[in-house]
Coordinates of C-alpha atoms and ligand atoms in Angstrom, one line a residue:
X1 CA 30.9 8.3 52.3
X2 CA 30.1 11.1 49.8
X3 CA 33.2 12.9 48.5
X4 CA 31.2 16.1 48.8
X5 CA 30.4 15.9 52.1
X6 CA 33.9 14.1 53.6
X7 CA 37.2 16.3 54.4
X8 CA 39.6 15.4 51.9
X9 CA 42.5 18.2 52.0
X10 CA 44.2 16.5 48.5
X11 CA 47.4 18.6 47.7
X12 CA 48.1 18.9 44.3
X13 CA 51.6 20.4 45.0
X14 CA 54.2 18.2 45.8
X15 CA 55.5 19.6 49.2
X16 CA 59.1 21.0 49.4
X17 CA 59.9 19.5 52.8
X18 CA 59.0 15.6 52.1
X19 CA 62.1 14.2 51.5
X20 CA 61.0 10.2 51.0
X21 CA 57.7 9.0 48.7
X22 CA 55.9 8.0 51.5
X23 CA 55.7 11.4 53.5
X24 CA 54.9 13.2 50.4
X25 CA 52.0 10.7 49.6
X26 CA 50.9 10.9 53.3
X27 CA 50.6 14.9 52.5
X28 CA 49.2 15.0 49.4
X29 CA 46.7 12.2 50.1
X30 CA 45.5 14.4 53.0
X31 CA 46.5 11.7 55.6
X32 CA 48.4 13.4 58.0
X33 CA 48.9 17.2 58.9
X34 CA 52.1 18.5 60.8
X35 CA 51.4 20.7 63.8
X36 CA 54.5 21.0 65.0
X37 CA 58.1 19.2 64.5
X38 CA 57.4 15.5 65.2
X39 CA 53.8 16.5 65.6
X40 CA 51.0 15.1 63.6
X41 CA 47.0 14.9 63.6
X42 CA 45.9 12.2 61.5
X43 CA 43.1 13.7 59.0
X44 CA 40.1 11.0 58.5
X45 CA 41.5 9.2 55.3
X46 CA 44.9 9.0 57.6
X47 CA 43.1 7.6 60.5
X48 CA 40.9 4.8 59.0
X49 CA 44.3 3.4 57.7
X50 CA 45.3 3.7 61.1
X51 CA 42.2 2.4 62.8
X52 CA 42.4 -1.0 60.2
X53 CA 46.1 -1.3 61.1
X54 CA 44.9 -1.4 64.8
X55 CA 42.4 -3.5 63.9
X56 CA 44.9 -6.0 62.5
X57 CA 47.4 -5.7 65.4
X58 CA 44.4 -6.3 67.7
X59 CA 43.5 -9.3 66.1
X60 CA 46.9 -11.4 66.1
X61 CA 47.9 -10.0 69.3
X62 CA 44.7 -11.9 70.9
X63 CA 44.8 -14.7 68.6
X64 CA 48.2 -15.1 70.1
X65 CA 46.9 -15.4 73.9
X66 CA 47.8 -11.6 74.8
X67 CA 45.3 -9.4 76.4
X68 CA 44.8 -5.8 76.2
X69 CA 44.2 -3.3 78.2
X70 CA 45.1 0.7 78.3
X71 CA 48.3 2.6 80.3
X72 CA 48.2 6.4 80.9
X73 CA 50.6 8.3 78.2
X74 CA 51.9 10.6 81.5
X75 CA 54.5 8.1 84.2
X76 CA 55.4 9.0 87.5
X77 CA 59.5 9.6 87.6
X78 CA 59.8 7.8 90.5
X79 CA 59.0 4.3 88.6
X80 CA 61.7 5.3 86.0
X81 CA 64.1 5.8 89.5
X82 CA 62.6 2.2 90.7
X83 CA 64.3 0.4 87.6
X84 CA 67.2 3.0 87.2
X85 CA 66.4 4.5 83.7
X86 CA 65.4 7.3 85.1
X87 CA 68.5 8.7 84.3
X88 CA 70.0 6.6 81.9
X89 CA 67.2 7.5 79.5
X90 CA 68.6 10.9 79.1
X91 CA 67.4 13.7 76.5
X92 CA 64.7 11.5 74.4
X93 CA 62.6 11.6 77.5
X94 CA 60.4 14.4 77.7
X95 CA 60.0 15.3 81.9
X96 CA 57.5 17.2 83.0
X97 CA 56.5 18.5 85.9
X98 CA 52.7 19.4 87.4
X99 CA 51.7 22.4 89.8
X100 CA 52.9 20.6 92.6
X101 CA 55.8 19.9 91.5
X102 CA 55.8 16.0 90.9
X103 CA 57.8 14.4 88.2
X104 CA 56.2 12.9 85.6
X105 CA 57.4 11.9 82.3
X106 CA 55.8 11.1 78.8
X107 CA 56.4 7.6 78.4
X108 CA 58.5 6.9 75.8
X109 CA 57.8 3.1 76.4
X110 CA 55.9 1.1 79.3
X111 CA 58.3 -1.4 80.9
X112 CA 58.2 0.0 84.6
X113 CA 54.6 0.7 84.5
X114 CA 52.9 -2.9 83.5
X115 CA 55.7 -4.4 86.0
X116 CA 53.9 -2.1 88.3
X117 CA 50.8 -3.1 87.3
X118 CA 52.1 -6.8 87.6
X119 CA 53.7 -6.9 90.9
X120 CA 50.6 -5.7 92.8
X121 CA 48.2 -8.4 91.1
X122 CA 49.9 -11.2 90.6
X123 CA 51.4 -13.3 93.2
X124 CA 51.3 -17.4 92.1
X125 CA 53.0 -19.0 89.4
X126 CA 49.8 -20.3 88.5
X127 CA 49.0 -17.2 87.1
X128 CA 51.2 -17.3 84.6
X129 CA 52.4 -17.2 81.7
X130 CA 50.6 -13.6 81.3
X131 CA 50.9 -11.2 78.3
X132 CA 49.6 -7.8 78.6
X133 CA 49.2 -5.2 75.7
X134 CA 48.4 -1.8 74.7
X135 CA 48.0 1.0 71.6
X136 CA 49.2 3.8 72.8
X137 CA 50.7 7.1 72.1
X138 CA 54.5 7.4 73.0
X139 CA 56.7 10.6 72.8
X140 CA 60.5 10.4 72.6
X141 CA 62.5 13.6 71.8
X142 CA 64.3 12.2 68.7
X143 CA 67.1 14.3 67.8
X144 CA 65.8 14.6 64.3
X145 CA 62.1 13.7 64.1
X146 CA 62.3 13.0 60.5
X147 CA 60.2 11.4 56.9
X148 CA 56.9 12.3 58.2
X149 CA 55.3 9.7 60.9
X150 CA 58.1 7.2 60.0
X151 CA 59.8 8.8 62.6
X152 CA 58.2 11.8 64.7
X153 CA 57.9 12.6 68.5
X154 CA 54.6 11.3 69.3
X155 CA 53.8 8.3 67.7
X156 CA 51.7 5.6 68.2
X157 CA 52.5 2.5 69.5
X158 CA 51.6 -1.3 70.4
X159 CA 54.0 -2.6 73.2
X160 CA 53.0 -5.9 74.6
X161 CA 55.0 -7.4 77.8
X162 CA 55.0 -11.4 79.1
X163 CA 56.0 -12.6 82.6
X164 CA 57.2 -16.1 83.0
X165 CA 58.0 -18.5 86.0
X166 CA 61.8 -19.1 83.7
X167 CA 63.5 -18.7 80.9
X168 CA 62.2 -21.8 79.1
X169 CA 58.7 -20.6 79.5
X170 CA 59.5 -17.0 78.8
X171 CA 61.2 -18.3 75.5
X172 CA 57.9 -19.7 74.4
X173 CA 56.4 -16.4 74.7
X174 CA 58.6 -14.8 72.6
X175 CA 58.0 -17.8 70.3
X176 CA 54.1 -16.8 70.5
X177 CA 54.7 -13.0 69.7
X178 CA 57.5 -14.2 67.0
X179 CA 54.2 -16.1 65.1
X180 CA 51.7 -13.4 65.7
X181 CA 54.8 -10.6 64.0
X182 CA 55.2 -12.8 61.2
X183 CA 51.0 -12.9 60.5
X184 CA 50.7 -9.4 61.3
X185 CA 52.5 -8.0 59.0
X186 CA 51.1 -10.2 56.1
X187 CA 48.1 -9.4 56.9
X188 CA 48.9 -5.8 55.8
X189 CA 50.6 -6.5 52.9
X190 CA 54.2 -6.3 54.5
X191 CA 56.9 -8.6 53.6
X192 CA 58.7 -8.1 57.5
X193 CA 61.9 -9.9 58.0
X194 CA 63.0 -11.1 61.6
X195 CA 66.4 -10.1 61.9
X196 CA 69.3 -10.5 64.8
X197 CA 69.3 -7.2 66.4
X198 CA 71.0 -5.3 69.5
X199 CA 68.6 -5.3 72.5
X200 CA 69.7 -1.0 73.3
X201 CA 68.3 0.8 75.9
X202 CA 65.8 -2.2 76.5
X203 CA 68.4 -4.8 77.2
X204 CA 68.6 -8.5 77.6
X205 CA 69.7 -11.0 75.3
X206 CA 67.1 -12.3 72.7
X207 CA 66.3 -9.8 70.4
X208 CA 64.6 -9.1 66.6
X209 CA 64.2 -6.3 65.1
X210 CA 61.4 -6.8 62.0
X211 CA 62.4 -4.8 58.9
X212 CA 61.1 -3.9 56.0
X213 CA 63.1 -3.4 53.0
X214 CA 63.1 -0.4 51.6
X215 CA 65.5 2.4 49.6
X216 CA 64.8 5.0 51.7
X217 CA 64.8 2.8 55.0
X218 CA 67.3 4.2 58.0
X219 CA 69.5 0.9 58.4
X220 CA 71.7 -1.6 56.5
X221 CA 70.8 -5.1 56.7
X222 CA 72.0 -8.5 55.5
X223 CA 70.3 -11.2 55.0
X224 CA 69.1 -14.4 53.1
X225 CA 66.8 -14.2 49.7
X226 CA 64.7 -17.1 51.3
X227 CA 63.5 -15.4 53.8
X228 CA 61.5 -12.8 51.4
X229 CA 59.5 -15.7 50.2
X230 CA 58.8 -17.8 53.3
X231 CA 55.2 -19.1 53.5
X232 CA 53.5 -17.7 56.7
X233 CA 51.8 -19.5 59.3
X234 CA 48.0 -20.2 59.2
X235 CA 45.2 -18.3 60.9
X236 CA 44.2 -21.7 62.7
X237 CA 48.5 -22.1 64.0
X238 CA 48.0 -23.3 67.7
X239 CA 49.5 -20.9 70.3
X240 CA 49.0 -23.5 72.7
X241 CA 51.1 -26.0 70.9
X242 CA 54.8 -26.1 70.0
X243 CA 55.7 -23.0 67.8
X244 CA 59.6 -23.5 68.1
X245 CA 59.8 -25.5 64.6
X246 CA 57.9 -22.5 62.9
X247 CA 61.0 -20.2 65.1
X248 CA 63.7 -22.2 64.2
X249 CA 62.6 -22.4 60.4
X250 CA 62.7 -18.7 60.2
X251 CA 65.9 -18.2 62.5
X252 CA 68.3 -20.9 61.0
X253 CA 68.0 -18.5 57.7
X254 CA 70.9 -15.7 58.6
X255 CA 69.1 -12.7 58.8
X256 CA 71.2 -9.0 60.6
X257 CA 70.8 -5.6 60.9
X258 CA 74.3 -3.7 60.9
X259 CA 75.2 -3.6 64.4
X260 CA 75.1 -7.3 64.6
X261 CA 75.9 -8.6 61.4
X262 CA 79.4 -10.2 61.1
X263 CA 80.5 -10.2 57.8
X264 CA 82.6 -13.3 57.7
X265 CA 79.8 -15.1 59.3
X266 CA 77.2 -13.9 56.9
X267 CA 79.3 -15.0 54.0
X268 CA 79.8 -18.3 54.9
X269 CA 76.2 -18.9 56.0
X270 CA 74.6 -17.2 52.9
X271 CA 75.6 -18.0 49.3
X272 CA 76.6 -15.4 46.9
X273 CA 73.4 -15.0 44.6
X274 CA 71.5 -16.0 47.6
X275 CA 73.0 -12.5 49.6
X276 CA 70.5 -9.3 50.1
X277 CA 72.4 -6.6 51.4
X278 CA 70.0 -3.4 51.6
X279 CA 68.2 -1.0 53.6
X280 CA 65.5 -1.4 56.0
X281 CA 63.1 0.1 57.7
X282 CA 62.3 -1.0 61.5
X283 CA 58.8 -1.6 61.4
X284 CA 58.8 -3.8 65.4
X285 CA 60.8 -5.1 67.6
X286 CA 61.2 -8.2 70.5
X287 CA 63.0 -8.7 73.3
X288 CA 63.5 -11.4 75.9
X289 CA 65.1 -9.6 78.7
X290 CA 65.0 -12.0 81.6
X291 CA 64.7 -9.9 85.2
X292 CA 65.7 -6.7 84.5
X293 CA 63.2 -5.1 85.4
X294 CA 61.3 -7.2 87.3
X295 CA 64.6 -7.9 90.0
X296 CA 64.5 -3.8 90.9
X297 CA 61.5 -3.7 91.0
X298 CA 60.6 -7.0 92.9
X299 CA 58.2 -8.1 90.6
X300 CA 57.6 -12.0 91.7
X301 CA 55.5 -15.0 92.3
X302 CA 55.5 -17.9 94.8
X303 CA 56.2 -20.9 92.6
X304 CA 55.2 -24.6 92.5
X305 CA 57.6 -25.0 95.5
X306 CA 56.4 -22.2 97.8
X307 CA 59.3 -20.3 97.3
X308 CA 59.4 -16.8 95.8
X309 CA 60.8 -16.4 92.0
X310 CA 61.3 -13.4 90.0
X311 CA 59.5 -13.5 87.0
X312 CA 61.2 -13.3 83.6
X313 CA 59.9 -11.0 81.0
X314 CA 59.9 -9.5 77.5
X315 CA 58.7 -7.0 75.5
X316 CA 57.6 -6.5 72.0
X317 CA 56.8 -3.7 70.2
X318 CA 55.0 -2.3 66.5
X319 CA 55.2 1.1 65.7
X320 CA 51.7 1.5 64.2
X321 CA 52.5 5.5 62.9
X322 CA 55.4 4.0 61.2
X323 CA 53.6 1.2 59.4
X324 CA 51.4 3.4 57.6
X325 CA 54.7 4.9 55.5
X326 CA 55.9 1.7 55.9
X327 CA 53.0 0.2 53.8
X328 CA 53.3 3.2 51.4
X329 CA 57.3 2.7 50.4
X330 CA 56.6 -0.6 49.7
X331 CA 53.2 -0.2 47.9
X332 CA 53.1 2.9 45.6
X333 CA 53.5 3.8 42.0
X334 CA 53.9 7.1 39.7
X335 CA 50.0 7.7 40.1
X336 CA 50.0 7.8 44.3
X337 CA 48.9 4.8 46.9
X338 CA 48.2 1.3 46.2
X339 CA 46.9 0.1 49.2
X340 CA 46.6 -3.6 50.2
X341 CA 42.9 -4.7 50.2
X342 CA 43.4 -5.0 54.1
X343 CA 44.5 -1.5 54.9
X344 CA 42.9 0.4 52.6
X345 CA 40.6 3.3 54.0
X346 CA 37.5 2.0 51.7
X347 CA 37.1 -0.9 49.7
X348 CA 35.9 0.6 46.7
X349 CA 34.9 4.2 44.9
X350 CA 32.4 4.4 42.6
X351 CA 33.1 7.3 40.4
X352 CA 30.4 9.4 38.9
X353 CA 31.5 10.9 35.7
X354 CA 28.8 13.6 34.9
X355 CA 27.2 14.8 38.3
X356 CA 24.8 17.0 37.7
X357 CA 23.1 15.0 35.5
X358 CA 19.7 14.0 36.6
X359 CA 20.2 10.3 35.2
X360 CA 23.3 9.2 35.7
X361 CA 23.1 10.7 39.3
X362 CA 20.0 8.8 40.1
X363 CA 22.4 5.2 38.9
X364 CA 24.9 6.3 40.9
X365 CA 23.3 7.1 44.0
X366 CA 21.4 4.0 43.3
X367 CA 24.3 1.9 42.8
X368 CA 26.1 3.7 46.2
X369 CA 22.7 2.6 48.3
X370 CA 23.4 -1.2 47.4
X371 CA 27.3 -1.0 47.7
X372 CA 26.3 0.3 51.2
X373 CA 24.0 -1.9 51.9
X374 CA 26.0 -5.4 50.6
X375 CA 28.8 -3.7 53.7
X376 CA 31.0 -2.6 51.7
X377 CA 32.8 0.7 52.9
X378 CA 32.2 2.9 50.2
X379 CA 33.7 6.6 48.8
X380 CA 31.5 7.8 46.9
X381 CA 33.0 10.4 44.0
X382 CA 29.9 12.6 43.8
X383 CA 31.6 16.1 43.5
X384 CA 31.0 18.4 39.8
X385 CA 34.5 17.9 38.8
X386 CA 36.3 16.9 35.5
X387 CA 36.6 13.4 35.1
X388 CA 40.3 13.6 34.9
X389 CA 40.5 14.6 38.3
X390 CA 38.3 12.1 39.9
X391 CA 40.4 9.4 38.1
X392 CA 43.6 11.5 39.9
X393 CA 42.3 11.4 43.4
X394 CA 41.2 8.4 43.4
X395 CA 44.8 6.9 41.7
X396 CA 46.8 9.2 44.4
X397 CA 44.3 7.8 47.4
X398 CA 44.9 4.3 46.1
X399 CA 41.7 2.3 47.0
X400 CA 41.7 -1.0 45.5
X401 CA 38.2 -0.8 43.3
X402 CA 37.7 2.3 41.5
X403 CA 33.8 1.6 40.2
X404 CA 33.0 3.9 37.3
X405 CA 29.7 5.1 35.7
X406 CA 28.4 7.9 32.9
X407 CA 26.5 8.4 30.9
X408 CA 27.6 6.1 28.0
X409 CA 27.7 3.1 30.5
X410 CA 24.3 4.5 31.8
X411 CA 23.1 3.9 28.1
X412 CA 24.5 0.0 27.5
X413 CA 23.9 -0.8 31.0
X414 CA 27.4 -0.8 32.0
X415 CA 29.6 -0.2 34.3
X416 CA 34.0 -0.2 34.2
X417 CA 35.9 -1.4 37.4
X418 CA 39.0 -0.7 37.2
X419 CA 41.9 -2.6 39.7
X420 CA 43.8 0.4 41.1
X421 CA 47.3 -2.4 41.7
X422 CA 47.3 -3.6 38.0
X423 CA 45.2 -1.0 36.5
X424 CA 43.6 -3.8 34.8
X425 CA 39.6 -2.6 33.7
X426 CA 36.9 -5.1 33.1
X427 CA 33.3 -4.0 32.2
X428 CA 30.2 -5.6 33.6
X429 CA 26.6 -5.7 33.4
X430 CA 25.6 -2.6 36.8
X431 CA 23.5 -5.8 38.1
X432 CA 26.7 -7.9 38.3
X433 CA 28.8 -4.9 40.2
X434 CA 28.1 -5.3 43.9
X435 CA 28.3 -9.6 43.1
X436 CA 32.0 -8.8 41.3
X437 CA 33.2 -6.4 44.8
X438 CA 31.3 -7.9 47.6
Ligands
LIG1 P1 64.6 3.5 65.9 O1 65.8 2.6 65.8 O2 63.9 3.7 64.6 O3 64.9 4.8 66.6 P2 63.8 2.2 68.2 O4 64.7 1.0 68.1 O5 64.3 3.3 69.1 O6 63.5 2.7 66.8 P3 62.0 0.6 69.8 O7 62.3 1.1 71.1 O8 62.5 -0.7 69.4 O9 62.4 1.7 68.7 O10 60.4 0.7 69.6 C1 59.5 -0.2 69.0 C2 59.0 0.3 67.7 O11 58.4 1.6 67.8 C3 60.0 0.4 66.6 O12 60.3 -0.8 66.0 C4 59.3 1.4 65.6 O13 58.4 0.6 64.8 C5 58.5 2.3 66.5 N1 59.2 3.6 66.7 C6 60.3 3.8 67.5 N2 60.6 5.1 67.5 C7 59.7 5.7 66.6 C8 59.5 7.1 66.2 N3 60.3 8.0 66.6 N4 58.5 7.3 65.3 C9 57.7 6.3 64.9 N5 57.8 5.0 65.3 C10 58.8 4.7 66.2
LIG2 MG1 65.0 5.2 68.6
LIG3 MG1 66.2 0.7 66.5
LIG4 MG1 64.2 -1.0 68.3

């Protein structure tokens, strides 16, 4: 992509109303726009860190055994009334009603509707155990939509939901999803901890929340240094096999947000130097919640026996609009972004320090066609600006590689990478560069 011809809105004013580092990155980066409170469009450097987070989510969620498929953001009412949450949901749902006036609702979340989905499909236990997931947008009328997309109306999520004959098997599916979290997050660059957590308006009795720590996060948690440094499991970890060590291993660590913690029990279970008491950010979360919904709303299968069963059922959320910021506090420094290899929007810049001039135009554009060509994803700095500013937009954008050529290296044959994370340079011969990135 040629800087000249992409749509890049970089602020160079640090806006007033960003009150954490990640929303005013997200601003001045030209990520995200506000239309309206709790509102945003994601601009295109925004939205191919979006898309890659996707992409990530995608990728564990089907290496875990889940499928997806796609929901409507608009829900009948009357399912709400089915499970009685209707009501109980109160002012965060936003109700709406069409020209024939039909309640309908935005869904905040999509517990009713895949049980909906579920009950008229499936009717053997041998159909089971079934996960079903989705990406999409959710709107809940938060009180104070606040820090950006950390926490806004309309944001995009991935719930995923599994129906089990029992609790045993149910259990194993939340040991499944517990795996995929844990890879998921790594994969971005995330250190996410699994912690104890209240199941809310959800409800049911097995819950995590996964946090990230963070100054600026909303909640106080409390838990065990260890866990920052646990090794994750392996791309080739068998879902079909036994995943409850792996669980257990990361569970048998204490590990609480604050409305479960209990002090007492997190001091005898967690050594003194070994203590982390700090804020978090809520980044996912799981729940085993038995048949609550699926008992209302007669969601069932005829088991081995003939006879009808309720299914049990979780669900198990990522809040991909929060991840981004997420990423962001945990991965910045004075100079902007340093994104994770993984998530970044391109791989590498190259940087042409004197455009306009015939020759070093002609090695850059050259250099840009095999870049391209080798696959890598590519921005290409070909504006007529100052150095100095091209070196500031591409710190405050954070891509990994920033590849730069002038003249001077144009004359020795050389170009100077520089790593955006450790602002460590190296030069190299230009017919090494696209060998040293690929
Ligand atoms: P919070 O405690 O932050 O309000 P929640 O507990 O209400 O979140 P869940 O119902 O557990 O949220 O939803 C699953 C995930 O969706 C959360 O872990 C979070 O990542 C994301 N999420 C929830 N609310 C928002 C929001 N207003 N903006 C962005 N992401 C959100
Ligand atoms: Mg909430
Ligand atoms: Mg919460
Ligand atoms: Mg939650």
């Amino acid at each position: 992509m040629r800087l000249s011809r992409y749509f890049l809105p970089v602020l160079r004013d640090v806006p007033k109303e960003a009150e954490i580092v990640s929303h005013r990155l997200m601003l001045r980066a030209g990520m995200i726009r506000q239309q309206a409170s709790g509102l945003y469009s994601w601009l295109p450097l925004g939205y191919k860190v979006l898309m890659k987070v996707q992409r990530i989510i995608e990728e564990e969620q089907n290496r875990s055994g889940a499928i997806e498929l796609l929901m409507p953001t608009i829900q009948s009412a009357d399912l709400w009334r089915e499970s009685g949450r209707y009501d109980a949901y109160g002012k965060e749902m936003l109700r709406i009603e069409d020209r024939h006036e039909r309640e309908f609702l935005y869904g905040p979340t999509n517990e009713e509707m895949i049980t909906d989905i579920f009950r008229t499909y499936v009717k053997s236990y041998k159909d089971l155990p079934l996960n079903l997931y989705h990406i999409q947008w959710k709107f809940r009328d938060e009180v104070r939509p606040r820090f950006g997309t950390m926490r806004s109306r309309e944001f995009l999520m991935k719930d995923a939901y599994s129906f089990d004959l029992d609790k045993d098997s149910a259990v194993k599916a939340y040991e499944r999803m517990f795996v995929a979290y844990l890879r998921t997050y790594a994969r971005m660059g995330l250190t996410a901890i699994p912690m104890r957590a209240d199941t809310g308006p959800i409800g049911g009795d097995l819950s995590h929340e996964w946090i990230i720590l963070a100054e600026t996060g909303e909640s106080q948690v409390f838990c065990h240094r260890d866990l920052l440094e646990k090794p994750i499991p392996p791309k080739n970890v068998d879902f079909r096999g036994d995943l409850k060590p792996i669980f257990n291993d990361w569970t048998s660590l204490y590990a609480a947000t604050e409305e479960m913690v209990d002090h007492a029990e997190y001091e005898a279970a967690v050594p003194e130097d070994k203590r982390v008491s700090a804020r978090g950010i809520e980044v996912g979360h799981i729940f085993y919640f038995g048949t609550k919904y699926s008992e209302p709303m007669k969601a069932s299968v005829t088991g081995n026996d003939g006879k009808e069963t309720v299914v049990h059922m979780g669900s198990y959320g990522i809040g991909l609009t929060r991840v981004v910021p997420a990423i962001i506090e945990a991965s910045h420094d004075e100079n902007g972004i340093v994104w994770p290899v993984s998530v970044a929007p391109f791989e590498a810049v190259l940087i042409n320090l004197k455009a306009g001039d015939a020759d070093t135009d002609a090695a850059c554009d050259k250099l840009y066609g095999e870049l391209t060509a080798a696959g890598l994803d590519m921005l290409y700095d070909d504006r007529d600006q100052p150095a100095g500013s091209k070196f500031a937009t591409a710190d405050l954008v954070g891509i990994p590689y920033q590849i730069i050529l002038g003249p001077r290296g144009l004359k020795t044959g050389e170009v100077e990478i520089k790593h955006r994370k450790t602002g460590e340079r190296e030069t190299l011969p230009l017919a090494n560069v696209v060998e040293r990135v690929r």
